[in-house]
Protein backbone atom coordinates (compact mmCIF):
# COMPACT_ATOMS: atom_id res chain seq x y z
CA UNK A 1 10.41 222.76 26.03
CA UNK A 2 13.87 221.40 26.93
CA UNK A 3 13.31 222.43 30.57
CA UNK A 4 10.28 220.11 30.77
CA UNK A 5 12.23 217.26 29.16
CA UNK A 6 15.04 217.76 31.62
CA UNK A 7 12.61 217.75 34.54
CA UNK A 8 10.92 214.58 33.23
CA UNK A 9 14.30 212.86 32.93
CA UNK A 10 15.19 213.94 36.46
CA UNK A 11 11.83 212.88 37.95
CA UNK A 12 11.84 209.49 36.27
CA UNK A 13 15.40 208.65 37.22
CA UNK A 14 15.47 205.51 39.38
CA UNK A 15 16.99 207.16 42.43
CA UNK A 16 14.31 209.85 42.65
CA UNK A 17 11.46 207.35 42.35
CA UNK A 18 13.12 205.05 44.91
CA UNK A 19 13.56 207.98 47.28
CA UNK A 20 9.90 208.97 46.94
CA UNK A 21 8.79 205.42 47.72
CA UNK A 22 11.14 205.38 50.72
CA UNK A 23 9.72 208.64 52.05
CA UNK A 24 6.14 207.39 51.75
CA UNK A 25 6.95 204.08 53.44
CA UNK A 26 8.97 205.92 56.10
CA UNK A 27 5.99 208.16 56.89
CA UNK A 28 3.71 205.17 57.29
CA UNK A 29 6.34 203.40 59.40
CA UNK A 30 6.60 206.50 61.61
CA UNK A 31 2.86 206.40 62.26
CA UNK A 32 3.07 202.74 63.24
CA UNK A 33 5.92 203.41 65.66
CA UNK A 34 4.13 206.44 67.13
CA UNK A 35 1.10 204.27 67.78
CA UNK A 36 3.33 201.56 69.28
CA UNK A 37 4.88 204.05 71.67
CA UNK A 38 1.75 205.97 72.69
CA UNK A 39 -0.72 203.04 72.74
CA UNK A 40 1.37 200.04 73.83
CA UNK A 41 4.63 201.10 75.48
CA UNK A 42 3.68 204.26 77.39
CA UNK A 43 0.52 203.03 79.20
CA UNK A 44 2.36 200.30 81.16
CA UNK A 45 5.20 202.71 81.95
CA UNK A 46 2.64 205.25 83.15
CA UNK A 47 1.00 202.56 85.28
CA UNK A 48 4.36 201.64 86.81
CA UNK A 49 5.01 205.25 87.86
CA UNK A 50 1.62 205.68 89.46
CA UNK A 51 -1.02 205.73 86.74
CA UNK A 52 0.28 208.89 85.08
CA UNK A 53 -0.53 209.55 81.42
CA UNK A 54 2.54 211.03 79.81
CA UNK A 55 0.48 213.42 77.69
CA UNK A 56 -0.74 215.06 80.91
CA UNK A 57 2.76 215.64 82.31
CA UNK A 58 3.43 219.36 82.14
CA UNK A 59 4.65 222.35 84.07
CA UNK A 60 2.05 225.12 84.11
CA UNK A 61 3.68 228.53 83.89
CA UNK A 62 0.43 230.49 83.81
CA UNK A 63 -3.05 229.11 84.43
CA UNK A 64 -5.94 229.79 82.09
CA UNK A 65 -8.41 232.38 83.33
CA UNK A 66 -11.43 234.33 82.16
CA UNK A 67 -11.59 238.10 82.52
CA UNK A 68 -14.73 238.90 84.55
CA UNK A 69 -15.33 242.22 82.79
CA UNK A 70 -14.72 241.35 79.14
CA UNK A 71 -15.30 237.60 79.26
CA UNK A 72 -12.07 237.07 77.34
CA UNK A 73 -10.48 233.66 77.97
CA UNK A 74 -6.70 233.57 78.34
CA UNK A 75 -5.14 230.20 77.48
CA UNK A 76 -2.84 228.43 79.91
CA UNK A 77 0.88 228.53 79.25
CA UNK A 78 2.66 225.27 80.01
CA UNK A 79 5.73 223.20 79.23
CA UNK A 80 4.44 219.83 77.99
CA UNK A 81 7.38 217.59 78.79
CA UNK A 82 5.21 214.45 78.65
CA UNK A 83 4.68 214.96 74.92
CA UNK A 84 8.42 215.47 74.57
CA UNK A 85 9.09 212.13 76.28
CA UNK A 86 6.66 210.41 73.87
CA UNK A 87 8.28 212.05 70.85
CA UNK A 88 11.79 211.20 72.07
CA UNK A 89 10.81 207.54 72.50
CA UNK A 90 9.26 207.57 69.02
CA UNK A 91 12.54 208.85 67.62
CA UNK A 92 14.67 206.31 69.47
CA UNK A 93 12.52 203.37 68.36
CA UNK A 94 12.41 204.57 64.73
CA UNK A 95 16.17 205.19 64.70
CA UNK A 96 16.86 201.76 66.22
CA UNK A 97 14.52 200.05 63.74
CA UNK A 98 16.19 201.78 60.78
CA UNK A 99 19.61 200.83 62.19
CA UNK A 100 18.56 197.17 62.37
CA UNK A 101 17.11 197.29 58.84
CA UNK A 102 20.28 198.83 57.37
CA UNK A 103 22.40 196.33 59.29
CA UNK A 104 20.31 193.46 57.84
CA UNK A 105 20.69 194.79 54.29
CA UNK A 106 24.45 195.26 54.72
CA UNK A 107 24.88 191.72 56.05
CA UNK A 108 22.94 190.35 53.07
CA UNK A 109 25.19 192.35 50.70
CA UNK A 110 28.31 191.02 52.44
CA UNK A 111 27.09 187.43 52.00
CA UNK A 112 26.62 188.07 48.28
CA UNK A 113 30.10 189.59 48.00
CA UNK A 114 31.81 186.70 49.81
CA UNK A 115 30.39 184.03 47.52
CA UNK A 116 33.30 182.76 45.43
CA UNK A 117 32.91 183.56 41.79
CA UNK A 118 34.10 180.92 39.36
CA UNK A 119 37.10 181.92 37.28
CA UNK A 120 36.16 183.21 33.86
CA UNK A 121 36.32 180.72 31.04
CA UNK A 122 39.43 181.09 28.89
CA UNK A 123 38.93 182.89 25.62
CA UNK A 124 39.26 181.08 22.29
CA UNK A 125 42.71 182.61 21.81
CA UNK A 126 43.87 181.31 25.20
CA UNK A 127 42.51 177.84 24.41
CA UNK A 128 44.30 177.82 21.04
CA UNK A 129 47.58 178.98 22.60
CA UNK A 130 47.26 176.30 25.29
CA UNK A 131 46.77 173.61 22.62
CA UNK A 132 49.79 174.88 20.68
CA UNK A 133 51.91 174.87 23.86
CA UNK A 134 50.84 171.32 24.67
CA UNK A 135 51.65 170.16 21.10
CA UNK A 136 55.08 171.76 21.25
CA UNK A 137 55.78 170.10 24.61
CA UNK A 138 54.76 166.74 23.10
CA UNK A 139 57.21 167.11 20.17
CA UNK A 140 60.09 168.17 22.43
CA UNK A 141 59.76 165.22 24.78
């Protein structure tokens, strides 16, 4: 039973829950960026280079063919470098977005750290000693 308690303590620890939320949000963010790249950024770029869709860019190593005797279809073998370009752009945009987000958070933390903190109020002992010092100075003068 202690194993289950230990697992529950681990799973409910703040860092683990925060990490899970971050992973879920990151997955959703990745889908948004993938859509941005494939649906908004790549079509104009494809238009600029002659109306090419990046998904169709590939080098065919072996064409698909059907065996006349058996009717068996052999799939084409190709290097799909257009998909690679899309994926690389996805990565660069996601990495840049995360960089900007972390930079924003760090700058906000720095602003909090640079705010001057007021000096702590003197303790009762310090106040009493200060009063005694002032009284002694008054008698000596």
